[in-house]
Tab-separated table of C-alpha atoms in Angstrom:
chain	number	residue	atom	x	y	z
A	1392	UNK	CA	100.745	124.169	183.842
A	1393	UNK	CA	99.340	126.724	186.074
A	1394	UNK	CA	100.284	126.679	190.185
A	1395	UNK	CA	97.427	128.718	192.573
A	1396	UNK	CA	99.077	129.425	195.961
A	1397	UNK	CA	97.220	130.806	198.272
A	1398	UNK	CA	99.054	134.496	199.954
A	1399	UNK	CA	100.696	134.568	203.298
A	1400	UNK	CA	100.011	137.160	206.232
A	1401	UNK	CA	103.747	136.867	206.595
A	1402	UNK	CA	105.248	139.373	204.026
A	1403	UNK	CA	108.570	141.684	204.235
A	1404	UNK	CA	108.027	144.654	206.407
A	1405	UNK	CA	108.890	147.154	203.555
A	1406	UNK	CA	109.052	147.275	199.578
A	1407	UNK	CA	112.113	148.433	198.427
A	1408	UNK	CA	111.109	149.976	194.746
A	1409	UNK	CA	108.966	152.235	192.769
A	1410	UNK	CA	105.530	152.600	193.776
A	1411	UNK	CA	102.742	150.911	193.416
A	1412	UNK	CA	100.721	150.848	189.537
A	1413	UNK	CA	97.927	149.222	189.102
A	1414	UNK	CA	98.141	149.191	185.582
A	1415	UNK	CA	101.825	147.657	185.754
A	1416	UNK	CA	99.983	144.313	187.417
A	1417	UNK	CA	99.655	141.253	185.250
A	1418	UNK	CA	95.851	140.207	184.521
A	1419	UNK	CA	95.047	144.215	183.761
A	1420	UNK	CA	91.358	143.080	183.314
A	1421	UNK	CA	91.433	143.269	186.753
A	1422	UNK	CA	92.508	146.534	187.108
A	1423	UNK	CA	89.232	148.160	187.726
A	1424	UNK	CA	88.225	145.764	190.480
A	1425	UNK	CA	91.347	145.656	191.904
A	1426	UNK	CA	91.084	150.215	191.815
A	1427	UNK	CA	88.101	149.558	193.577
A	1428	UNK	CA	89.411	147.114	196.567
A	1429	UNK	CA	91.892	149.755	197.086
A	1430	UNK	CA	90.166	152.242	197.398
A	1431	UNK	CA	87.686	151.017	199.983
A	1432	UNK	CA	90.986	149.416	201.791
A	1433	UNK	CA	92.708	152.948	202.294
A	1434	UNK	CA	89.313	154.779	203.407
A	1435	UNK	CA	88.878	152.154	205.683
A	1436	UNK	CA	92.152	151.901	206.886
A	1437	UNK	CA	92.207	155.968	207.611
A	1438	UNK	CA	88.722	155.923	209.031
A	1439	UNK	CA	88.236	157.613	212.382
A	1440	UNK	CA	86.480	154.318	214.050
A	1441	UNK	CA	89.593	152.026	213.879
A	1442	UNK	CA	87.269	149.219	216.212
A	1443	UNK	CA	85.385	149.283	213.046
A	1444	UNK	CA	88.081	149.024	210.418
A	1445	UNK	CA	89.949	146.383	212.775
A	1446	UNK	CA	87.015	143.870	212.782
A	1447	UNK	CA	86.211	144.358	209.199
A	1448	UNK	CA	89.392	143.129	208.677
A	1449	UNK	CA	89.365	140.609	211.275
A	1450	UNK	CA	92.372	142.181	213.207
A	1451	UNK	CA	93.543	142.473	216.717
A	1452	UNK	CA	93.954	145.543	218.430
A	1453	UNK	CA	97.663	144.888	218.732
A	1454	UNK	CA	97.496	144.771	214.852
A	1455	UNK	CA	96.914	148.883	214.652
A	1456	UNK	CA	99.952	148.954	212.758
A	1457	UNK	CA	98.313	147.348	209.860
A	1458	UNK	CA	95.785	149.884	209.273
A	1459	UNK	CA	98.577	152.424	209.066
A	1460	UNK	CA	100.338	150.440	206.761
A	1461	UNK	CA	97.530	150.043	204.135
A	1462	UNK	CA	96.910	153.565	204.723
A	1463	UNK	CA	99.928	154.305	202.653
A	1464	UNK	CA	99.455	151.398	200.335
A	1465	UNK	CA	99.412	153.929	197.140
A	1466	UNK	CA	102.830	156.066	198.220
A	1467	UNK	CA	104.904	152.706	199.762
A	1468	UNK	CA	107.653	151.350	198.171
A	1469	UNK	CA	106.534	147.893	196.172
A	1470	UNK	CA	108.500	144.525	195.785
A	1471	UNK	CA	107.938	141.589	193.511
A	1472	UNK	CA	105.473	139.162	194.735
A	1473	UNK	CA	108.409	136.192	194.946
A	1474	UNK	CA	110.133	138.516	197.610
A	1475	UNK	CA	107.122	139.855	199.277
A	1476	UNK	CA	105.462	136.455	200.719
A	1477	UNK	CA	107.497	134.972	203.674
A	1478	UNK	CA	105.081	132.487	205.345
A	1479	UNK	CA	105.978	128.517	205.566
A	1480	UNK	CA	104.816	127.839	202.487
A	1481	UNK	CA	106.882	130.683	200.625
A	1482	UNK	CA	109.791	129.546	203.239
A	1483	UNK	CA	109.605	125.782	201.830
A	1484	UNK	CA	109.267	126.722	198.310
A	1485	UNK	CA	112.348	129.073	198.436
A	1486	UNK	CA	112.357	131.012	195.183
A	1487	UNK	CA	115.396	133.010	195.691
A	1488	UNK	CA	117.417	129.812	195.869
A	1489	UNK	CA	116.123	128.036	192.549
A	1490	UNK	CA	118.193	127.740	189.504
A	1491	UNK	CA	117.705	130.032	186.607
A	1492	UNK	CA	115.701	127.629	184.405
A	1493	UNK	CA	113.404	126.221	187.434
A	1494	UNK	CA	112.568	130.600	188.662
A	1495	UNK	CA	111.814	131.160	184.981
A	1496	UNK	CA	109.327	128.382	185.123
A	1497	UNK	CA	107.861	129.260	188.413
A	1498	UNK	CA	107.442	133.072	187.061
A	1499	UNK	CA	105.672	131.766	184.157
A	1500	UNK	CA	103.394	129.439	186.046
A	1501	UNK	CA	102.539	130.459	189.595
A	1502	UNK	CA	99.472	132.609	190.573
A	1503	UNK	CA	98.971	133.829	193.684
A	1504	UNK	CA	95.378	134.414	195.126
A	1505	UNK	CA	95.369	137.872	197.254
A	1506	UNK	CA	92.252	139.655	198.940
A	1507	UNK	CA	93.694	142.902	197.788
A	1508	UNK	CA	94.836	142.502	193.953
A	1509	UNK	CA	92.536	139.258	193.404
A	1510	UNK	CA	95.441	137.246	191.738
A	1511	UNK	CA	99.348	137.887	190.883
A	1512	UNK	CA	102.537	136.731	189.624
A	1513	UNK	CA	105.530	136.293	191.041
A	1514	UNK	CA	107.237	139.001	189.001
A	1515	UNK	CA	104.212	141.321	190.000
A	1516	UNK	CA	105.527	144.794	192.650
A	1517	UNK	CA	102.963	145.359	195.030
A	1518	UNK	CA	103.779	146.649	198.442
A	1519	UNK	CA	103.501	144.890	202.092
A	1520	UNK	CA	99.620	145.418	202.747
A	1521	UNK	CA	97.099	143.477	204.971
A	1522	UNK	CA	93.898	142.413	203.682
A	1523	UNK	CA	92.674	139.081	204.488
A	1524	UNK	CA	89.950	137.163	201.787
A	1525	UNK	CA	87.402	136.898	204.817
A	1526	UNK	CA	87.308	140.465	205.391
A	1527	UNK	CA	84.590	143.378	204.434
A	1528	UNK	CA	84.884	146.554	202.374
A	1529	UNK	CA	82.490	149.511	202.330
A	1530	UNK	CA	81.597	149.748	199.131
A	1531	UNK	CA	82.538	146.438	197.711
A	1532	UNK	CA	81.155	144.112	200.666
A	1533	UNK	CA	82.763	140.599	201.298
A	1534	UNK	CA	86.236	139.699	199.153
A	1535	UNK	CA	85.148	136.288	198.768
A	1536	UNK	CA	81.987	137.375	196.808
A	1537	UNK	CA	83.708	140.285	195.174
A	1538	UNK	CA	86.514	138.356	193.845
A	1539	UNK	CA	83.852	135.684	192.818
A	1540	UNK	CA	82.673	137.533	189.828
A	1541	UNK	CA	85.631	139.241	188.718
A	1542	UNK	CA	88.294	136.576	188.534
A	1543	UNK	CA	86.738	134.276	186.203
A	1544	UNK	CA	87.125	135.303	182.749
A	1545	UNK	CA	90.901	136.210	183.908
A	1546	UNK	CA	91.560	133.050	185.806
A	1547	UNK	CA	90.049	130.925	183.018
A	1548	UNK	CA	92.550	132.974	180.569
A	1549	UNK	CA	95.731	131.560	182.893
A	1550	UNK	CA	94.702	128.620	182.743
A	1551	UNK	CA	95.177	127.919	178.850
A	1552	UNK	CA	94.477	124.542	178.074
A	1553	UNK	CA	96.786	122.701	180.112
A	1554	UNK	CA	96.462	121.371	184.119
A	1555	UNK	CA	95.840	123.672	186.811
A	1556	UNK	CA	97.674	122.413	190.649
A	1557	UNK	CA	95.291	124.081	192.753
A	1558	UNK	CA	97.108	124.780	196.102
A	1559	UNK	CA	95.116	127.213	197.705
A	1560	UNK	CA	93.457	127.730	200.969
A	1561	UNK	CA	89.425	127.130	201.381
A	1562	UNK	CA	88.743	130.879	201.603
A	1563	UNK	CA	91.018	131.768	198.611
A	1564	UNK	CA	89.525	128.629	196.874
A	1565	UNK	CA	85.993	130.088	197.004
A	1566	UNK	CA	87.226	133.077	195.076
A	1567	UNK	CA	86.963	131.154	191.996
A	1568	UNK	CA	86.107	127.924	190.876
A	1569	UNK	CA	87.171	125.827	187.519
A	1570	UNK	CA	84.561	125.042	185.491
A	1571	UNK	CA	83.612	122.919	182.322
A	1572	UNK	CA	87.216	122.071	180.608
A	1573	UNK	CA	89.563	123.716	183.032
A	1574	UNK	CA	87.771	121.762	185.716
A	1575	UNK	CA	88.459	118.768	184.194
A	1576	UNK	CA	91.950	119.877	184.059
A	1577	UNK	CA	92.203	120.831	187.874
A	1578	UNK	CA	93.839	118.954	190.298
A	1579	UNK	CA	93.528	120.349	194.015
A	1580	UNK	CA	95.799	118.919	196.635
A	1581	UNK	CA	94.825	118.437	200.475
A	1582	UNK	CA	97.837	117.540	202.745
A	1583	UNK	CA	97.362	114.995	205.566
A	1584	UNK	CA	99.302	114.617	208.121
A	1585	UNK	CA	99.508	110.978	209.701
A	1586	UNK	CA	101.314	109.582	212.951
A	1587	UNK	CA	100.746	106.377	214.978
A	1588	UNK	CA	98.422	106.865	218.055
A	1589	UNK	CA	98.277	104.041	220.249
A	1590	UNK	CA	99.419	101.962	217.040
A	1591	UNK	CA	96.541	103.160	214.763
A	1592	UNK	CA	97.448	105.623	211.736
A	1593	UNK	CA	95.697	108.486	212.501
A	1594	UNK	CA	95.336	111.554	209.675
A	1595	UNK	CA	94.878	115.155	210.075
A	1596	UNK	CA	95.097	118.545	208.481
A	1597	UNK	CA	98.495	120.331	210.625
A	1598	UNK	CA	98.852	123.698	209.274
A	1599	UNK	CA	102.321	123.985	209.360
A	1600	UNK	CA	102.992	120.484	207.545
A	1601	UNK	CA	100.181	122.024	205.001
A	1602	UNK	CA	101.526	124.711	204.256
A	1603	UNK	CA	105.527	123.431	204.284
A	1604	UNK	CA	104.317	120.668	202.013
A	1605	UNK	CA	102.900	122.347	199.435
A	1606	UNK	CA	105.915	124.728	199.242
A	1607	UNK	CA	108.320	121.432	198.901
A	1608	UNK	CA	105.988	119.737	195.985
A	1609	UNK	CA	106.260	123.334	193.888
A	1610	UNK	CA	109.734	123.034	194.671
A	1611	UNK	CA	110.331	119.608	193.611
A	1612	UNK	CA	107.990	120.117	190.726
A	1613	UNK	CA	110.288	123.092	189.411
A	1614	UNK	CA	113.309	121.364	189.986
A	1615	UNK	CA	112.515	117.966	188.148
A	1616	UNK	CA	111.663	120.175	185.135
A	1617	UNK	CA	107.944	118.911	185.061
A	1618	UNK	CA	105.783	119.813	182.362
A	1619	UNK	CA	102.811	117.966	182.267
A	1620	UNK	CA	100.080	118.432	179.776
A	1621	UNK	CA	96.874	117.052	181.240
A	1622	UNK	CA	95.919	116.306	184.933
A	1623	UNK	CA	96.608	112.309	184.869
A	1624	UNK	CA	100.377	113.395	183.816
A	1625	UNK	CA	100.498	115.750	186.870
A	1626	UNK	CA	99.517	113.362	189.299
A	1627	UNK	CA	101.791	110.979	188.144
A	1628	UNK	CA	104.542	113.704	187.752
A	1629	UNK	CA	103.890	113.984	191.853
A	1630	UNK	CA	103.963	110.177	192.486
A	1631	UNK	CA	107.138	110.296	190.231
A	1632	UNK	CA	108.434	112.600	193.062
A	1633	UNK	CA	107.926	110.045	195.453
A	1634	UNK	CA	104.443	111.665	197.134
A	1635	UNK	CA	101.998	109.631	198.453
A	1636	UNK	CA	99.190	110.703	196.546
A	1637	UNK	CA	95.979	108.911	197.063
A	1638	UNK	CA	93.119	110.181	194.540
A	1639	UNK	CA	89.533	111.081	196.240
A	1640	UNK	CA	85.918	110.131	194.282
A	1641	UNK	CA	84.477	113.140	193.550
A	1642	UNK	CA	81.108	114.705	190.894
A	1643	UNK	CA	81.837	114.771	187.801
A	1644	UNK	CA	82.551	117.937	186.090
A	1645	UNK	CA	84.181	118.973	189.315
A	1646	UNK	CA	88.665	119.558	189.913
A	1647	UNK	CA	90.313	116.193	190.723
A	1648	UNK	CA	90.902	115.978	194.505
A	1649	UNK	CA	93.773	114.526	195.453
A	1650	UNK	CA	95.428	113.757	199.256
A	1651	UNK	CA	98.769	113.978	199.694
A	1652	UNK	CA	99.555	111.998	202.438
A	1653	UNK	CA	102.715	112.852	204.506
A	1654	UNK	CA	103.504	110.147	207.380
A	1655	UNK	CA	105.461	109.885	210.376
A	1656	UNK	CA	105.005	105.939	210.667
């Protein structure tokens, strides 16, 4: 089984280990694109017109820091991936706290998507950087798009030939898309949120409960030792775990889409 999580913007202020190789990542197909992201990252990042460099990457002035921090994204100190990413859904999933045999499986089937590298594993170092999907390079244009054409052939590797939990944000989504058999393999999860207005169930997308949720299902998935070998045993591993998972019609040849309904009736 292969997990895609999508990155978080909250990651530990500083690395505390060798520096960064590119050629040390995981997926080294990607190396060259990934050379090339990081490149136009640090020239931006050290450009004299930081208003510019600040709205390419969709940052606040207050965020100034950030530019000085990917300007030293090739001499920083790096950390593993599973100690780098501290937003809610890296808070919820809790690596450092898993048991041996449930960290070995996470390490061998979590992926996260990243703006920067294009994909990594937990066990990858890369150093604290900031460089959102949404944002533009010189040289190498929009991530999304960028992303789009080099992550297939080493996505489609990962995946193998057995189900893919798609977790990942919209924007990170768009980076790459399964197709043909690993499509039909794909099961991607949307988290509602429901709670009784006026007595009528209402359901919405929270962020927070997102994100927390899909943290606590890679937990729980880990823990209980799942292994499922095609996308009908994967949903049912999740209802096993006592989710409310309610299946959504969708074209064929396209990822399963599944809600995941969490309730405060």
């Amino acid at each position: 089984m292969l997990i895609l999580l999508p990155p978080s913007e909250g990651k530990a202020d500083a690395g505390t280990g060798r520096r960064l190789d590119l050629a040390r990542l995981s997926s080294p197909e990607l190396t060259p694109a990934r050379e090339e992201v990081l490149a136009a990252l640090v020239a931006l990042s050290t450009s004299a017109d930081e208003e510019a460099a600040l709205a390419a990457l969709g940052l606040s002035p207050g965020q100034r820091g950030e530019l000085r921090r990917n300007a030293r994204l090739r001499e920083a100190a790096t950390a593993p991936a599973e100690r780098l990413y501290t937003g809610v859904l890296y808070e919820a999933l809790d690596l450092g706290s898993l048991p041996a045999p449930a960290l070995r499986a996470a390490r061998r089937s979590v992926l996260i998507s990243s703006g920067l590298w294009g994909a990594v594993r937990l066990t990858d170092r890369i150093p604290p950087y900031r460089c959102p999907v949404g944002g533009k390079l010189p040289s190498v244009g929009a991530l999304s798009t960028w992303w789009r054409t080099a992550l297939d052939p080493a996505m489609t590797a990962a995946a193998g030939t057995g189900p893919v939990l798609d977790l990942r944000s919209g924007a990170y989504a768009a980076t790459w898309t399964p197709r043909g058999p690993v499509a039909a393999r794909t099961v991607t999860v949307r988290v509602l949120h429901e709670r009784d207005v006026d007595g009528v169930p209402v359901r919405s997308v929270v962020s927070h409960f997102n994100k927390a949720t899909k943290g606590r299902l890679v937990r729980d998935l880990l823990l209980a030792g799942a292994r499922p070998r095609t996308a009908d045993a994967l949903v049912a591993a999740l209802r096993d775990l006592k989710y409310r998972v309610e299946e959504q019609p969708g074209p064929d040849g396209r990822p399963r889409q599944v809600d995941v309904v969490v309730s405060e009736l």
